[in-house]
Coordinates of C-alpha atoms and ligand atoms in Angstrom, one line a residue:
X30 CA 10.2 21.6 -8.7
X31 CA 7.5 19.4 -8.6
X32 CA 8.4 15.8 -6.4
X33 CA 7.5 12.7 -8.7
X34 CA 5.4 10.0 -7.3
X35 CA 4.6 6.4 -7.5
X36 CA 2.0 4.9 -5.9
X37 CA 1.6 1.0 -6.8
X38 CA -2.7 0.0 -7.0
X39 CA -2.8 3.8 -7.3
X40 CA -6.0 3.9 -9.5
X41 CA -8.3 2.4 -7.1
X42 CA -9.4 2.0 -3.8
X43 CA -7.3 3.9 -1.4
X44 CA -4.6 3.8 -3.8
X45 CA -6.3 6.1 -6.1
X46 CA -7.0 8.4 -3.0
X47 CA -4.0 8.9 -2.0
X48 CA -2.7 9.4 -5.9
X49 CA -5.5 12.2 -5.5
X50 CA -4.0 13.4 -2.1
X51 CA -0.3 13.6 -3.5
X52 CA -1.2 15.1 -6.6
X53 CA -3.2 17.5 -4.4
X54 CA 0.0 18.2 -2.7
X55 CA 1.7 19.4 -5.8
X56 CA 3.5 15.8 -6.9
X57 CA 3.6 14.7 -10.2
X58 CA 1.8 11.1 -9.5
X59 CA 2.0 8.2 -12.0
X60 CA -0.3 5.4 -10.8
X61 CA 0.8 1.6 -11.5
X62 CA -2.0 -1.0 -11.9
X63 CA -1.9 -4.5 -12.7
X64 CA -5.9 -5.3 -13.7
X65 CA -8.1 -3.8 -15.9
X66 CA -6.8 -1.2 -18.8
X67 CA -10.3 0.2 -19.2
X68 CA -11.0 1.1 -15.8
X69 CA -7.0 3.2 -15.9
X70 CA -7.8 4.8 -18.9
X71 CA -10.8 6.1 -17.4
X72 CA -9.0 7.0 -14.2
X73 CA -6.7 8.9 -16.3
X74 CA -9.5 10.7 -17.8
X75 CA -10.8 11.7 -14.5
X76 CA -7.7 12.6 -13.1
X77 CA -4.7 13.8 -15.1
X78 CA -2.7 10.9 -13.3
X79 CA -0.8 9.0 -15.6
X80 CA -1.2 4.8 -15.0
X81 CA 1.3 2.8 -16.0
X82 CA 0.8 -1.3 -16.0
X83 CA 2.9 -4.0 -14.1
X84 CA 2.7 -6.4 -11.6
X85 CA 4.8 -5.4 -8.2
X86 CA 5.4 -8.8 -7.2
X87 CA 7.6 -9.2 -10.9
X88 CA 11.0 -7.8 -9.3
X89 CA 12.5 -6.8 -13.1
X90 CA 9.0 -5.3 -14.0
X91 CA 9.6 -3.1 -11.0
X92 CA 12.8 -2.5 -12.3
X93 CA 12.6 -1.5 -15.9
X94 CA 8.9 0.4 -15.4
X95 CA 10.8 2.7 -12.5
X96 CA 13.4 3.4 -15.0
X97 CA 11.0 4.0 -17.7
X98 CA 9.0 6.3 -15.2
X99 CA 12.3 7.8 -14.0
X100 CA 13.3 8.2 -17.7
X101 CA 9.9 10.0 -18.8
X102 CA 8.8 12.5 -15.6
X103 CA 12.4 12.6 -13.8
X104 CA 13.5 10.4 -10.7
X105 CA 11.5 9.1 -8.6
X106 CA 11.4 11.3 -4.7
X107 CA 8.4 9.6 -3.1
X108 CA 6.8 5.5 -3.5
X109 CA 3.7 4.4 -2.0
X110 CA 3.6 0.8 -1.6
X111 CA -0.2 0.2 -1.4
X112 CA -0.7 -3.0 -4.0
X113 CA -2.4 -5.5 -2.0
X114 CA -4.6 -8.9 -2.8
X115 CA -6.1 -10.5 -0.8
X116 CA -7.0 -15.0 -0.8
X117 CA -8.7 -15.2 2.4
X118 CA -9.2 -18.6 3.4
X119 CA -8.9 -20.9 6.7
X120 CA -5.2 -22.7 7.0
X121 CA -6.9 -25.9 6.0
X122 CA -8.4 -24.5 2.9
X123 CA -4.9 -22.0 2.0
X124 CA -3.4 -23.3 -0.7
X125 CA 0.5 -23.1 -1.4
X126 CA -0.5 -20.2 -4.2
X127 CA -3.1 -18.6 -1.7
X128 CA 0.1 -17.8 0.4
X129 CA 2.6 -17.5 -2.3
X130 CA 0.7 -14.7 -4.0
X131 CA -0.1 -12.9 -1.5
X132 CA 4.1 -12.6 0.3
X133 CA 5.0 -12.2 -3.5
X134 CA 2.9 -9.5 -4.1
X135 CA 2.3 -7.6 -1.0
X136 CA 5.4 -7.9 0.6
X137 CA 7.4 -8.8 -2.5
X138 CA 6.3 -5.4 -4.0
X139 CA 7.6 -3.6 -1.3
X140 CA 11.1 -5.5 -1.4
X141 CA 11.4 -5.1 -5.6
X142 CA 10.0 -1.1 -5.6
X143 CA 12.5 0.0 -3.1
X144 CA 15.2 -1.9 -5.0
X145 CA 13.8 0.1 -8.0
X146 CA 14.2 3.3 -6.0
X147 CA 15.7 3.5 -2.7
X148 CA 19.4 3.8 -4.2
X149 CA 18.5 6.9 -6.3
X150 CA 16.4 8.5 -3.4
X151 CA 19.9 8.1 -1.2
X152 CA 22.6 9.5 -3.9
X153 CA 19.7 12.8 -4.0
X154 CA 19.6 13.2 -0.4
X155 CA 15.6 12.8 -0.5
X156 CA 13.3 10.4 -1.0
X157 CA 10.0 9.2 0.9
X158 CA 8.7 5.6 1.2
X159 CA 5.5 4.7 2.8
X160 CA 4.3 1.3 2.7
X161 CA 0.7 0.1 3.8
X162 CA 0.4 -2.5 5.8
X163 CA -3.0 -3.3 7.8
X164 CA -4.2 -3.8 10.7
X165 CA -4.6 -7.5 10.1
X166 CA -0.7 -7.6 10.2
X167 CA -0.7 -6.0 13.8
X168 CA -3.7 -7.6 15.1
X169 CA -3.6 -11.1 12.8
X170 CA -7.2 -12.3 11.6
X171 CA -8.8 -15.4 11.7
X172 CA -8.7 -16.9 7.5
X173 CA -5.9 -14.4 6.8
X174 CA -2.7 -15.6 7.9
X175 CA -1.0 -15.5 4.3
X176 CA -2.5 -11.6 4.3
X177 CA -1.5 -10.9 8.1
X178 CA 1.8 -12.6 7.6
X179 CA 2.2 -10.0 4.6
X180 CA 1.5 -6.9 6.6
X181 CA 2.8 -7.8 9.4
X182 CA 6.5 -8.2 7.1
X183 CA 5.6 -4.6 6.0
X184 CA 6.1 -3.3 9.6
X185 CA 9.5 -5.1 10.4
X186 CA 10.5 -4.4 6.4
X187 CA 9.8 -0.4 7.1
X188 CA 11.8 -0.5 10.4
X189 CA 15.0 -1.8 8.7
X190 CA 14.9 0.3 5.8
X191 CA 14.1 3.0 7.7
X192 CA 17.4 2.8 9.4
X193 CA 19.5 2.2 6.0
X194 CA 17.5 5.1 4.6
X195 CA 17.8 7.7 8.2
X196 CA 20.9 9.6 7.7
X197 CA 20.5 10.1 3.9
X198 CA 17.1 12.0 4.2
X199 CA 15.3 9.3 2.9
X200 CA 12.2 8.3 5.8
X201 CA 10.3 5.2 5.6
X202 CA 7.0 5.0 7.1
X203 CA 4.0 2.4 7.3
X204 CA 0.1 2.9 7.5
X205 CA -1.7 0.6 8.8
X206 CA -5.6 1.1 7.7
X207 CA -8.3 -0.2 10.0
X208 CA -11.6 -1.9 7.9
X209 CA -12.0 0.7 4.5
X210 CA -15.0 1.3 2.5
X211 CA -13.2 -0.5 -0.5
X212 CA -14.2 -3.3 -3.4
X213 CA -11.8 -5.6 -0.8
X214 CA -13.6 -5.2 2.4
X215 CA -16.9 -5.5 0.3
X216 CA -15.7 -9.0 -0.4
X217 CA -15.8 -9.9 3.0
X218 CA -19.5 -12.1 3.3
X219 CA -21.6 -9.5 4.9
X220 CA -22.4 -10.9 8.2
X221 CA -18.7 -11.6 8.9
X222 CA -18.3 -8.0 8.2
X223 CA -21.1 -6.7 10.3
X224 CA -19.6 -8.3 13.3
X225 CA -16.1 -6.8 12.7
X226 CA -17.7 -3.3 12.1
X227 CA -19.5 -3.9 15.7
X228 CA -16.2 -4.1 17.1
X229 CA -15.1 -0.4 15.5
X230 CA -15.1 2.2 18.2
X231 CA -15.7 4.9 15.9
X232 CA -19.0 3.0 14.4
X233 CA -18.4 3.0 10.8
X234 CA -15.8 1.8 7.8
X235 CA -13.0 4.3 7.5
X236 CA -13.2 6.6 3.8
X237 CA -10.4 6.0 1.8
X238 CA -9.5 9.6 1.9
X239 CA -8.8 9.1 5.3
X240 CA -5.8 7.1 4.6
X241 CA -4.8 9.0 2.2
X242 CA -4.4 12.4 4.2
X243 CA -1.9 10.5 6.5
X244 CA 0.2 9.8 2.9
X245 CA 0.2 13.1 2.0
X246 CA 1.8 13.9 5.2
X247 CA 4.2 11.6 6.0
X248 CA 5.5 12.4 1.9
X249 CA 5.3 16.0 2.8
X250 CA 8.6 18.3 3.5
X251 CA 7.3 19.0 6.8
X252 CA 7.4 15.1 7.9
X253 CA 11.5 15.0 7.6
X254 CA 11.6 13.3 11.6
X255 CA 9.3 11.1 11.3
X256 CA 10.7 7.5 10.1
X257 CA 10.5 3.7 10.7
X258 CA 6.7 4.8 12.5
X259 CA 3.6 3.2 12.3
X260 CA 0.0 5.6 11.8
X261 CA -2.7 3.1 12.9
X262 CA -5.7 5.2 11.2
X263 CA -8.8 2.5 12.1
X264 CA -11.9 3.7 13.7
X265 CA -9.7 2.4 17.6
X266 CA -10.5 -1.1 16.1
X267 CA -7.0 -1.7 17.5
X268 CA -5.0 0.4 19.9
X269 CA -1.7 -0.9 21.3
Ligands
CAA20 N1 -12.8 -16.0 15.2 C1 -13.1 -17.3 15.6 N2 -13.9 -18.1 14.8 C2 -14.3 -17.6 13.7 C3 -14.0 -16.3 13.2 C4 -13.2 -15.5 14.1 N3 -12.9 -14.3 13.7 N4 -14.6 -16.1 12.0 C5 -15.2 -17.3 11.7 N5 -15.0 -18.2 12.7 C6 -15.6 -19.5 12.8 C7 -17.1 -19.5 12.5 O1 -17.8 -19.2 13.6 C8 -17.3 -20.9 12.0 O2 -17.3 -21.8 13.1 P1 -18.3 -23.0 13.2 O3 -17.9 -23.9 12.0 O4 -18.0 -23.7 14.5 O5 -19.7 -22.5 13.0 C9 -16.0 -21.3 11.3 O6 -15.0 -20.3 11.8 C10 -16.1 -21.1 9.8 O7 -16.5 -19.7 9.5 P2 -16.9 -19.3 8.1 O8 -18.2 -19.9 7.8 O9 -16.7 -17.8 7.9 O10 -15.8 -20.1 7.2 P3 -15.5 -20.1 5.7 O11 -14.5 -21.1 5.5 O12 -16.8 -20.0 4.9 O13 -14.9 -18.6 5.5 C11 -13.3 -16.9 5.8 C12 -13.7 -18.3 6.2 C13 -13.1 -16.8 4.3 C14 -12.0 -16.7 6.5 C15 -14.4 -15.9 6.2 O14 -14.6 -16.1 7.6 C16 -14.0 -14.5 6.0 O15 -14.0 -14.0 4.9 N6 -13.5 -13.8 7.1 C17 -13.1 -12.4 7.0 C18 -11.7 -12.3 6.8 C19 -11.3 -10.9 6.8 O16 -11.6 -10.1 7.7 N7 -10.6 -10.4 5.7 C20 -10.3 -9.1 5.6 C21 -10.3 -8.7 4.1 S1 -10.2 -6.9 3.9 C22 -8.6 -6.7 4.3 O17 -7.8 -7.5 4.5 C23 -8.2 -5.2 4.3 C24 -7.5 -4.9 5.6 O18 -6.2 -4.7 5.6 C25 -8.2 -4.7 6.8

């Protein structure tokens, strides 16, 4: 039978690869999304991936669309936590809702979609959870430290549950991409990202497919001993 999927921001960016990558892998993937219901009904189009609309940082959203999700495909094996924003900005020019947005959402999300789905994951005897975090959050970033304050949270939150989750079958894992070709690194002014780019050993942006392969295995069968890690898939921007 056919494992059944969530990946939060999964119709975009490297979300929507790695809905690609799962689906790929024989999953039944429904993609939330919080923005624009054009853009998901085209991705829908394109893909066969269902989308389903809700902000991860709403904890009873999480809640009710899970169990809507649950309710309509069957329950819920693997998450992807990927939803991210990002409000880059200097401490001095971070406002409280620059910082509060961010935690809520990126961090918050993880927190209110294992609530969602964790318990059932446990009383099955199988479940996956991998969370993205970022280089930023290992590394920290100058303008970012709502963003690396975030994904840095994602690596100690993925440790813990990892350990709740251990004996039960249930793994939890974290990514943590380098600089990818997405619309949120394009944001960054270009001669700021030129200079970080300088600094990737490997010479380029990373493809968001290349994020997405290291999903696909850390949700695959084959992946059962690997838990509370971290893949560092950047270019060698960061190597510790
Ligand atoms: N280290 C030290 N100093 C730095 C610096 C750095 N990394 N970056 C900038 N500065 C300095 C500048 O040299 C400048 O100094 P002077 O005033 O003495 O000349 C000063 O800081 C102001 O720099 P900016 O002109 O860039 O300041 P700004 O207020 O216009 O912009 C910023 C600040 C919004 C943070 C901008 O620098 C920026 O966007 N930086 C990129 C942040 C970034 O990498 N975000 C990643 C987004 S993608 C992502 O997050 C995905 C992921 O997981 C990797």
């Amino acid at each position: 039978m056919a494992r059944i999927a969530v990946v939060t921001g999964g119709s975009r960016g490297i979300g929507e690869a790695i809905s690609l990558a799962l689906q790929k892998a024989g999953a039944t993937v429904v993609a939330n999304y919080a923005g624009n219901d054009e853009k998901a009904r085209a991705f829908t189009e394109r893909t066969g991936i269902a989308a389903r609309k809700w902000d991860v940082g709403d904890h009873q959203a999480c809640i009710d669309n899970c169990a809507a999700i649950a309710a309509e495909f069957g329950p819920i094996d693997i998450v992807v936590n990927n939803a991210g924003i990002t409000r880059d900005g200097t401490l001095a020019r971070m406002s409280y809702d620059d910082w509060h947005d961010v935690m809520r959402v990126n961090l918050g999300g993880c927190f209110n979609m294992a609530k969602a789905c964790f318990p059932g994951m446990v009383e099955r005897g199988w479940g996956r959870i991998v969370n993205i975090g970022s280089i930023n959050g290992q590394a920290g970033q100058y303008g970012q430290v709502n963003y690396a304050a975030a994904k840095s949270g994602i690596h100690g939150f993925t440790k813990a549950l990892a350990q709740e989750g251990a004996k039960k079958g249930v793994t939890v894992n974290a990514i943590a991409p380098g600089y990818i070709d997405t619309d949120m690194v394009a944001a960054v002014p270009a001669p700021v990202l030129e200079k970080i780019v300088a600094k990737i050993p490997v010479g380029r942006l990373g493809q968001a497919e290349e994020i997405a392969r290291g999903v696909a295995f850390l949700c695959s069968e084959n992946a059962g001993f690997v838990t509370g890690s971290t893949m560092s898939i950047n270019g060698g921007q960061h190597m510790y």
